[in-house]
Amino acid sequence: MDTRKNFGGLDIFKMIAAFLVVAIHTSPLTSFNTTADFFLTRELARLAVPFFFMVTGHFVLSDRLWGQERDYGPIWRYLGKTGILYGIAILLYLPIGIYAGHYEDLTPYRVVQMLVFDGTFYHLWYFPALILGILIVCLLGRFCKLGVSLAVTAVLYLIGLFGDSYFGLIADVPGVSQAYELGFRLFSYTRNGLFLAPIFLVMGAWLKRGSEKIKPLPNAVSFGVSFCLMTAEGLILRHYDIQRHDSMYLLLPVCMFFLYRLLLTWNRKSVGAFRTISTWIYILHPAMIVVVRRATKVVHQRATVFLVENSLIHYITVCICSTVAALAIAMVLARFRRASFERDRAWIELDMEALGHNVRTLQGLLPDNCQLMPAVKAEGYGHGAVLISKELNRLGVKAFCVASVPEGIQLRKAGVKGEILVLGYTHPRQFDLLRRYRLIQTVVDMSFAEELHKYGKKLRVHIAVDTGMHRIGIKYDQVDEICQIFEWKNLKVDGMFTHLCVSDSDEERRIKFTKAQGEAFFRLVEQLKERGHECPKKHLVASNGVLNYPEFAGDYARVGIALYGVRSTNEDMNRADVVLKPVLSLKARVASVRELASGEGAGYGLAFVAKRPTKLATITIGYADGLSRLLSGGRGSVLIRGHRVPIAGRVCMDQTLVDVTGIPDVQAGDIAVLIGRSGSEVLTAYDMAKAAGTITNEVFTSLGARLTRMVKPRG
């Protein structure tokens, strides 16, 4: 499992790469030494664009093309977003291109060539290259394994190499040179999505695998050596004037291999803003070059000498202007996302950084051989099963448990990868679905095991063992019956489990009972082994077991409520020596504000009666959204503008009244927080559960389907 905190090293280098691209187009060192400038702009800076491609391969393509199940949906969405960004960039540079005469005497073919290969402005070639490269890699991923895809893209790169830095070697070779010249009529450079992009996209996907085992020092040394050799390669090619262009070197993929591995060891907190800012620096810097040069001509000739003719000052100025402009765009986009994010009547806000913290914390309590098998049943404890499961996939979690076949199908249709165990009973009419969607079925008792076997087709199962909870499972001392299940040809036993039903208690008799459960289970495992039946996967612990009985961990830990950052009660959490972060916040809108005179009633049954002049706000959430009616009459609270206010009268189906007397400026559209933070005030799921006389599990799983589940913007 990938327990790396974040990929902050990649985020930081993406900013560095953006500034290296600016250097390519401003030549910072030409005022001082042309060889030094060649090294900076034609050697060091050539690492930038391949790095961008590799990051895309890592995060967009890797698991979706070469994981357990192919999932093209996110790739198409990424291509759509890239296409939109490319379109925006085209429109941005259209006036500059017209002014500079780039679009004179255009033919329809030349327009297509620019859009598909060359870009409509000199740096915009990256976007069509990215799009075309992804399409080629998707085609390879459909028919080829990762290693074969890497080999094919390496061949494409070698072909492109002789149209770039090594063109001089084939320029006079009959037949070959004509073939390349024909190619140059289709595209101006082999630095494009056909020859350059695919190999780095596939390398990024490939290097994601096993990234947690990479050591920094060997890769630092290897990168240093390979980069020195690539520099020598570039200088030799320059000396003999072999290059047609200088974007592709023989040693460039080798350098990028070791550089990327080195960056994967740079374990820093991810900075999502860097991704947006670096992208816009790349897009905007040519415009900033024009702005700086035009501005200096308007201001004074001396400004031109200082800010343009001094190449280093010119580079720094362009970098500053590009960064400021990119920051401004990033802030506008962040504000737009936040405004879009909070537009619903009532919604659930998910903090995926908190989820990642909980995953790492819980995994850290377990032995290395024990994997998390999160319980994402009941809509992921109300959080949203698909959103949570896909993020868990991204965090490296590869096993899940659900309550029913439809819950498992929902995950599969959304592209969730890994093992999915159905914990409950499944009707025989749904046995076909177990096979179709690659689900594992729990054997709830012996008669059900016979039903599964009679189905006549191979089914994967986990055997539930009753060690004292007496809910489901075959009793732990019925060894003959359990052996029979192992021997039935239509059942493939992939695992066996039990449930520790009082593992949350610190009472001595409960502790004794739990230990007896664990001992009974492992005694059964040994008895089965003596009879020749090795149990592949064993799991006993859920959330409480992970925190209180890690010695019973087995191969999987079925974490539930703890994964979401809480325990069933606040007392449970206070007993645990572990810090978990709540994932879920619950929010709604103020719909209306009105004044009541003393003695006036409000709500159903006029259950609320004002004892003084009172101001009431109507918020857009009710019991149909999962807000319990037991919170009526002031038992529940809400946060508005950083103030805690009581629920007034009865909770209604779709709306609820709260008493906002004394809080200034409350108005329609304000956010009401039912679980989460507002200002310095916090309302927790424990507060709501205690007020309703229940546990957090019920609070979460009662949250209604019509609540929009949203991922909180990162960073």
mmCIF file of C-alpha atoms in Angstrom, residues 186-442:
data_model
loop_
_atom_site.group_PDB
_atom_site.id
_atom_site.type_symbol
_atom_site.label_atom_id
_atom_site.label_comp_id
_atom_site.label_asym_id
_atom_site.label_seq_id
_atom_site.Cartn_x
_atom_site.Cartn_y
_atom_site.Cartn_z
ATOM 1 C CA LEU A 186 2.477 16.927 -42.059
ATOM 2 C CA PHE A 187 4.081 18.394 -38.934
ATOM 3 C CA SER A 188 6.804 20.996 -38.548
ATOM 4 C CA TYR A 189 8.722 19.081 -35.857
ATOM 5 C CA THR A 190 8.963 15.549 -34.530
ATOM 6 C CA ARG A 191 8.742 17.242 -31.125
ATOM 7 C CA ASN A 192 5.023 16.452 -30.938
ATOM 8 C CA GLY A 193 2.379 14.099 -29.585
ATOM 9 C CA LEU A 194 3.305 11.311 -31.968
ATOM 10 C CA PHE A 195 7.021 10.943 -31.256
ATOM 11 C CA LEU A 196 7.888 12.852 -28.055
ATOM 12 C CA ALA A 197 4.918 12.718 -25.677
ATOM 13 C CA PRO A 198 4.003 8.991 -25.587
ATOM 14 C CA ILE A 199 7.241 7.650 -24.096
ATOM 15 C CA PHE A 200 7.162 10.093 -21.188
ATOM 16 C CA LEU A 201 3.455 9.491 -20.538
ATOM 17 C CA VAL A 202 4.130 5.736 -20.328
ATOM 18 C CA MET A 203 7.255 6.277 -18.181
ATOM 19 C CA GLY A 204 5.212 8.300 -15.688
ATOM 20 C CA ALA A 205 2.635 5.508 -15.504
ATOM 21 C CA TRP A 206 5.368 2.892 -15.112
ATOM 22 C CA LEU A 207 7.296 4.752 -12.400
ATOM 23 C CA LYS A 208 4.205 5.056 -10.217
ATOM 24 C CA ARG A 209 4.505 1.347 -9.462
ATOM 25 C CA GLY A 210 6.685 0.572 -6.463
ATOM 26 C CA SER A 211 7.431 4.268 -5.886
ATOM 27 C CA GLU A 212 7.458 3.790 -2.094
ATOM 28 C CA LYS A 213 10.580 1.582 -2.366
ATOM 29 C CA ILE A 214 12.768 4.124 -4.186
ATOM 30 C CA LYS A 215 15.923 5.347 -2.420
ATOM 31 C CA PRO A 216 17.135 8.923 -3.008
ATOM 32 C CA LEU A 217 20.939 8.608 -3.091
ATOM 33 C CA PRO A 218 21.344 6.057 -5.937
ATOM 34 C CA ASN A 219 18.904 7.995 -8.088
ATOM 35 C CA ALA A 220 20.575 11.337 -7.335
ATOM 36 C CA VAL A 221 23.929 9.919 -8.430
ATOM 37 C CA SER A 222 22.419 8.250 -11.497
ATOM 38 C CA PHE A 223 20.626 11.427 -12.511
ATOM 39 C CA GLY A 224 23.823 13.469 -12.090
ATOM 40 C CA VAL A 225 25.818 11.083 -14.265
ATOM 41 C CA SER A 226 23.151 10.750 -16.962
ATOM 42 C CA PHE A 227 22.595 14.519 -17.093
ATOM 43 C CA CYS A 228 26.326 15.164 -17.501
ATOM 44 C CA LEU A 229 26.388 12.652 -20.352
ATOM 45 C CA MET A 230 23.339 14.286 -21.957
ATOM 46 C CA THR A 231 25.033 17.683 -21.679
ATOM 47 C CA ALA A 232 28.090 16.269 -23.445
ATOM 48 C CA GLU A 233 25.779 14.786 -26.065
ATOM 49 C CA GLY A 234 24.146 18.152 -26.696
ATOM 50 C CA LEU A 235 27.463 20.018 -26.914
ATOM 51 C CA ILE A 236 28.878 17.470 -29.388
ATOM 52 C CA LEU A 237 25.771 17.661 -31.573
ATOM 53 C CA ARG A 238 25.951 21.454 -31.454
ATOM 54 C CA HIS A 239 29.645 21.443 -32.330
ATOM 55 C CA TYR A 240 29.080 19.301 -35.440
ATOM 56 C CA ASP A 241 25.879 21.178 -36.341
ATOM 57 C CA ILE A 242 23.846 17.955 -36.611
ATOM 58 C CA GLN A 243 20.662 19.246 -34.978
ATOM 59 C CA ARG A 244 17.547 20.262 -36.869
ATOM 60 C CA HIS A 245 15.967 21.066 -33.522
ATOM 61 C CA ASP A 246 17.140 20.389 -29.974
ATOM 62 C CA SER A 247 14.227 19.016 -27.943
ATOM 63 C CA MET A 248 15.044 15.298 -28.172
ATOM 64 C CA TYR A 249 18.279 13.702 -26.976
ATOM 65 C CA LEU A 250 19.174 10.034 -26.833
ATOM 66 C CA LEU A 251 19.856 10.313 -23.098
ATOM 67 C CA LEU A 252 16.830 12.473 -22.271
ATOM 68 C CA PRO A 253 14.569 9.502 -21.312
ATOM 69 C CA VAL A 254 17.375 8.123 -19.118
ATOM 70 C CA CYS A 255 17.772 11.477 -17.348
ATOM 71 C CA MET A 256 14.004 11.766 -16.860
ATOM 72 C CA PHE A 257 13.819 8.238 -15.453
ATOM 73 C CA PHE A 258 16.282 8.993 -12.656
ATOM 74 C CA LEU A 259 15.056 12.568 -12.085
ATOM 75 C CA TYR A 260 11.462 11.440 -11.647
ATOM 76 C CA ARG A 261 12.466 8.628 -9.309
ATOM 77 C CA LEU A 262 14.487 11.124 -7.284
ATOM 78 C CA LEU A 263 11.527 13.518 -7.055
ATOM 79 C CA LEU A 264 9.295 10.670 -5.836
ATOM 80 C CA THR A 265 11.539 10.401 -2.775
ATOM 81 C CA TRP A 266 11.084 14.119 -2.029
ATOM 82 C CA ASN A 267 8.256 13.599 0.441
ATOM 83 C CA ARG A 268 6.660 16.987 1.024
ATOM 84 C CA LYS A 269 3.085 18.041 1.561
ATOM 85 C CA SER A 270 1.268 18.482 -1.731
ATOM 86 C CA VAL A 271 0.632 22.054 -2.816
ATOM 87 C CA GLY A 272 -2.345 21.975 -5.143
ATOM 88 C CA ALA A 273 -2.017 25.682 -5.930
ATOM 89 C CA PHE A 274 1.399 25.036 -7.520
ATOM 90 C CA ARG A 275 -0.244 22.856 -10.158
ATOM 91 C CA THR A 276 -2.596 25.630 -11.228
ATOM 92 C CA ILE A 277 0.014 28.396 -10.994
ATOM 93 C CA SER A 278 2.683 26.496 -12.939
ATOM 94 C CA THR A 279 0.202 25.725 -15.724
ATOM 95 C CA TRP A 280 -0.726 29.378 -16.086
ATOM 96 C CA ILE A 281 2.909 30.499 -15.964
ATOM 97 C CA TYR A 282 3.470 28.204 -18.932
ATOM 98 C CA ILE A 283 0.460 29.631 -20.784
ATOM 99 C CA LEU A 284 1.008 33.303 -19.959
ATOM 100 C CA HIS A 285 4.764 33.853 -20.143
ATOM 101 C CA PRO A 286 4.947 34.668 -23.902
ATOM 102 C CA ALA A 287 2.229 37.279 -23.358
ATOM 103 C CA MET A 288 4.268 38.691 -20.477
ATOM 104 C CA ILE A 289 7.321 38.885 -22.766
ATOM 105 C CA VAL A 290 5.262 41.049 -25.123
ATOM 106 C CA VAL A 291 3.898 43.134 -22.239
ATOM 107 C CA VAL A 292 7.357 43.802 -20.776
ATOM 108 C CA ARG A 293 8.839 44.773 -24.126
ATOM 109 C CA ARG A 294 5.944 47.026 -25.079
ATOM 110 C CA ALA A 295 5.836 48.630 -21.631
ATOM 111 C CA THR A 296 9.550 49.501 -21.666
ATOM 112 C CA LYS A 297 9.182 51.199 -25.057
ATOM 113 C CA VAL A 298 6.358 53.309 -23.709
ATOM 114 C CA VAL A 299 8.161 54.208 -20.469
ATOM 115 C CA HIS A 300 11.719 55.105 -21.551
ATOM 116 C CA GLN A 301 14.617 53.910 -23.628
ATOM 117 C CA ARG A 302 16.623 53.272 -20.460
ATOM 118 C CA ALA A 303 13.926 50.895 -19.281
ATOM 119 C CA THR A 304 14.393 48.932 -22.500
ATOM 120 C CA VAL A 305 18.121 48.731 -21.929
ATOM 121 C CA PHE A 306 17.667 47.591 -18.333
ATOM 122 C CA LEU A 307 14.647 45.279 -18.594
ATOM 123 C CA VAL A 308 15.035 43.851 -22.095
ATOM 124 C CA GLU A 309 18.598 44.088 -23.321
ATOM 125 C CA ASN A 310 19.962 42.674 -20.064
ATOM 126 C CA SER A 311 18.863 39.083 -20.652
ATOM 127 C CA LEU A 312 18.943 37.976 -17.000
ATOM 128 C CA ILE A 313 16.931 40.979 -15.760
ATOM 129 C CA HIS A 314 14.527 40.425 -18.644
ATOM 130 C CA TYR A 315 14.069 36.771 -17.615
ATOM 131 C CA ILE A 316 13.492 37.670 -13.963
ATOM 132 C CA THR A 317 10.983 40.377 -14.927
ATOM 133 C CA VAL A 318 9.038 38.017 -17.169
ATOM 134 C CA CYS A 319 9.026 35.365 -14.416
ATOM 135 C CA ILE A 320 7.690 37.863 -11.875
ATOM 136 C CA CYS A 321 4.994 39.182 -14.200
ATOM 137 C CA SER A 322 3.971 35.666 -15.243
ATOM 138 C CA THR A 323 3.792 34.506 -11.622
ATOM 139 C CA VAL A 324 1.716 37.508 -10.519
ATOM 140 C CA ALA A 325 -0.703 36.997 -13.406
ATOM 141 C CA ALA A 326 -0.885 33.246 -12.724
ATOM 142 C CA LEU A 327 -1.526 33.890 -9.023
ATOM 143 C CA ALA A 328 -4.356 36.262 -9.884
ATOM 144 C CA ILE A 329 -5.965 33.674 -12.166
ATOM 145 C CA ALA A 330 -5.503 30.947 -9.533
ATOM 146 C CA MET A 331 -7.235 33.131 -6.929
ATOM 147 C CA VAL A 332 -10.142 33.852 -9.273
ATOM 148 C CA LEU A 333 -10.499 30.153 -10.115
ATOM 149 C CA ALA A 334 -10.344 29.205 -6.422
ATOM 150 C CA ARG A 335 -13.056 31.727 -5.613
ATOM 151 C CA PHE A 336 -15.166 30.473 -8.513
ATOM 152 C CA ARG A 337 -14.757 26.865 -7.349
ATOM 153 C CA ARG A 338 -15.708 27.834 -3.815
ATOM 154 C CA ALA A 339 -18.767 29.747 -5.016
ATOM 155 C CA SER A 340 -19.780 26.804 -7.202
ATOM 156 C CA PHE A 341 -19.011 24.401 -4.377
ATOM 157 C CA GLU A 342 -21.352 26.123 -1.928
ATOM 158 C CA ARG A 343 -24.336 26.847 -4.145
ATOM 159 C CA ASP A 344 -26.619 23.971 -3.025
ATOM 160 C CA ARG A 345 -29.473 24.141 -0.539
ATOM 161 C CA ALA A 346 -27.878 21.534 1.719
ATOM 162 C CA TRP A 347 -24.732 19.544 1.196
ATOM 163 C CA ILE A 348 -22.051 17.294 2.627
ATOM 164 C CA GLU A 349 -18.473 18.525 2.377
ATOM 165 C CA LEU A 350 -15.733 15.874 2.326
ATOM 166 C CA ASP A 351 -12.187 16.629 3.429
ATOM 167 C CA MET A 352 -10.059 14.133 1.493
ATOM 168 C CA GLU A 353 -6.865 15.319 3.176
ATOM 169 C CA ALA A 354 -8.413 14.239 6.486
ATOM 170 C CA LEU A 355 -9.320 10.892 4.920
ATOM 171 C CA GLY A 356 -5.713 10.431 3.807
ATOM 172 C CA HIS A 357 -4.498 11.229 7.315
ATOM 173 C CA ASN A 358 -6.864 8.629 8.783
ATOM 174 C CA VAL A 359 -5.769 5.986 6.284
ATOM 175 C CA ARG A 360 -2.112 6.529 7.127
ATOM 176 C CA THR A 361 -2.809 6.631 10.870
ATOM 177 C CA LEU A 362 -4.863 3.432 10.932
ATOM 178 C CA GLN A 363 -2.479 1.602 8.613
ATOM 179 C CA GLY A 364 0.362 2.637 10.910
ATOM 180 C CA LEU A 365 -1.288 0.803 13.819
ATOM 181 C CA LEU A 366 -1.311 -2.480 11.909
ATOM 182 C CA PRO A 367 1.398 -4.982 11.028
ATOM 183 C CA ASP A 368 2.950 -4.641 7.573
ATOM 184 C CA ASN A 369 1.145 -7.734 6.284
ATOM 185 C CA CYS A 370 -2.295 -6.376 7.210
ATOM 186 C CA GLN A 371 -4.138 -4.235 4.669
ATOM 187 C CA LEU A 372 -7.083 -1.944 5.231
ATOM 188 C CA MET A 373 -10.399 -3.259 3.943
ATOM 189 C CA PRO A 374 -12.599 -0.203 4.526
ATOM 190 C CA ALA A 375 -16.302 -0.644 5.107
ATOM 191 C CA VAL A 376 -17.953 1.595 2.523
ATOM 192 C CA LYS A 377 -21.441 0.167 3.041
ATOM 193 C CA ALA A 378 -24.456 2.410 3.609
ATOM 194 C CA GLU A 379 -23.108 4.996 1.147
ATOM 195 C CA GLY A 380 -19.736 5.007 2.855
ATOM 196 C CA TYR A 381 -21.359 5.644 6.236
ATOM 197 C CA GLY A 382 -23.323 8.462 4.595
ATOM 198 C CA HIS A 383 -20.228 10.144 3.166
ATOM 199 C CA GLY A 384 -20.715 8.913 -0.413
ATOM 200 C CA ALA A 385 -19.448 5.441 -1.241
ATOM 201 C CA VAL A 386 -18.116 6.213 -4.716
ATOM 202 C CA LEU A 387 -16.320 9.438 -3.767
ATOM 203 C CA ILE A 388 -14.731 7.815 -0.732
ATOM 204 C CA SER A 389 -13.800 4.571 -2.489
ATOM 205 C CA LYS A 390 -12.203 6.271 -5.485
ATOM 206 C CA GLU A 391 -10.111 8.433 -3.166
ATOM 207 C CA LEU A 392 -9.147 5.330 -1.191
ATOM 208 C CA ASN A 393 -8.087 3.714 -4.484
ATOM 209 C CA ARG A 394 -5.910 6.753 -5.125
ATOM 210 C CA LEU A 395 -4.387 6.339 -1.666
ATOM 211 C CA GLY A 396 -3.480 2.741 -2.453
ATOM 212 C CA VAL A 397 -6.372 0.876 -0.781
ATOM 213 C CA LYS A 398 -7.224 -2.235 -2.788
ATOM 214 C CA ALA A 399 -9.916 -4.021 -0.755
ATOM 215 C CA PHE A 400 -13.402 -2.977 0.353
ATOM 216 C CA CYS A 401 -16.440 -4.450 2.042
ATOM 217 C CA VAL A 402 -20.092 -3.628 1.412
ATOM 218 C CA ALA A 403 -23.402 -4.894 2.754
ATOM 219 C CA SER A 404 -25.082 -5.969 -0.477
ATOM 220 C CA VAL A 405 -24.599 -6.794 -4.139
ATOM 221 C CA PRO A 406 -26.123 -3.490 -5.367
ATOM 222 C CA GLU A 407 -23.596 -1.602 -3.239
ATOM 223 C CA GLY A 408 -20.776 -3.583 -4.830
ATOM 224 C CA ILE A 409 -22.150 -3.027 -8.333
ATOM 225 C CA GLN A 410 -22.324 0.712 -7.688
ATOM 226 C CA LEU A 411 -18.603 0.739 -6.929
ATOM 227 C CA ARG A 412 -17.684 -1.398 -9.934
ATOM 228 C CA LYS A 413 -19.692 0.782 -12.329
ATOM 229 C CA ALA A 414 -17.894 3.829 -10.937
ATOM 230 C CA GLY A 415 -14.519 2.238 -11.713
ATOM 231 C CA VAL A 416 -13.476 1.285 -8.179
ATOM 232 C CA LYS A 417 -10.683 -1.287 -8.318
ATOM 233 C CA GLY A 418 -9.684 -4.090 -5.977
ATOM 234 C CA GLU A 419 -11.455 -6.773 -3.958
ATOM 235 C CA ILE A 420 -15.053 -6.108 -2.915
ATOM 236 C CA LEU A 421 -16.519 -8.365 -0.233
ATOM 237 C CA VAL A 422 -20.307 -8.549 0.255
ATOM 238 C CA LEU A 423 -20.755 -8.954 4.014
ATOM 239 C CA GLY A 424 -24.448 -9.847 4.017
ATOM 240 C CA TYR A 425 -26.897 -12.339 2.539
ATOM 241 C CA THR A 426 -27.404 -12.405 -1.239
ATOM 242 C CA HIS A 427 -30.503 -13.916 -2.825
ATOM 243 C CA PRO A 428 -29.753 -16.736 -5.322
ATOM 244 C CA ARG A 429 -31.300 -14.639 -8.098
ATOM 245 C CA GLN A 430 -28.295 -12.316 -7.723
ATOM 246 C CA PHE A 431 -25.568 -14.985 -7.856
ATOM 247 C CA ASP A 432 -24.986 -14.170 -11.547
ATOM 248 C CA LEU A 433 -24.201 -10.590 -10.519
ATOM 249 C CA LEU A 434 -21.511 -11.790 -8.119
ATOM 250 C CA ARG A 435 -19.642 -13.282 -11.071
ATOM 251 C CA ARG A 436 -20.371 -10.484 -13.528
ATOM 252 C CA TYR A 437 -19.070 -7.745 -11.222
ATOM 253 C CA ARG A 438 -16.238 -9.774 -9.636
ATOM 254 C CA LEU A 439 -17.659 -9.634 -6.109
ATOM 255 C CA ILE A 440 -16.774 -11.929 -3.203
ATOM 256 C CA GLN A 441 -19.709 -13.373 -1.253
ATOM 257 C CA THR A 442 -19.837 -14.038 2.488
#
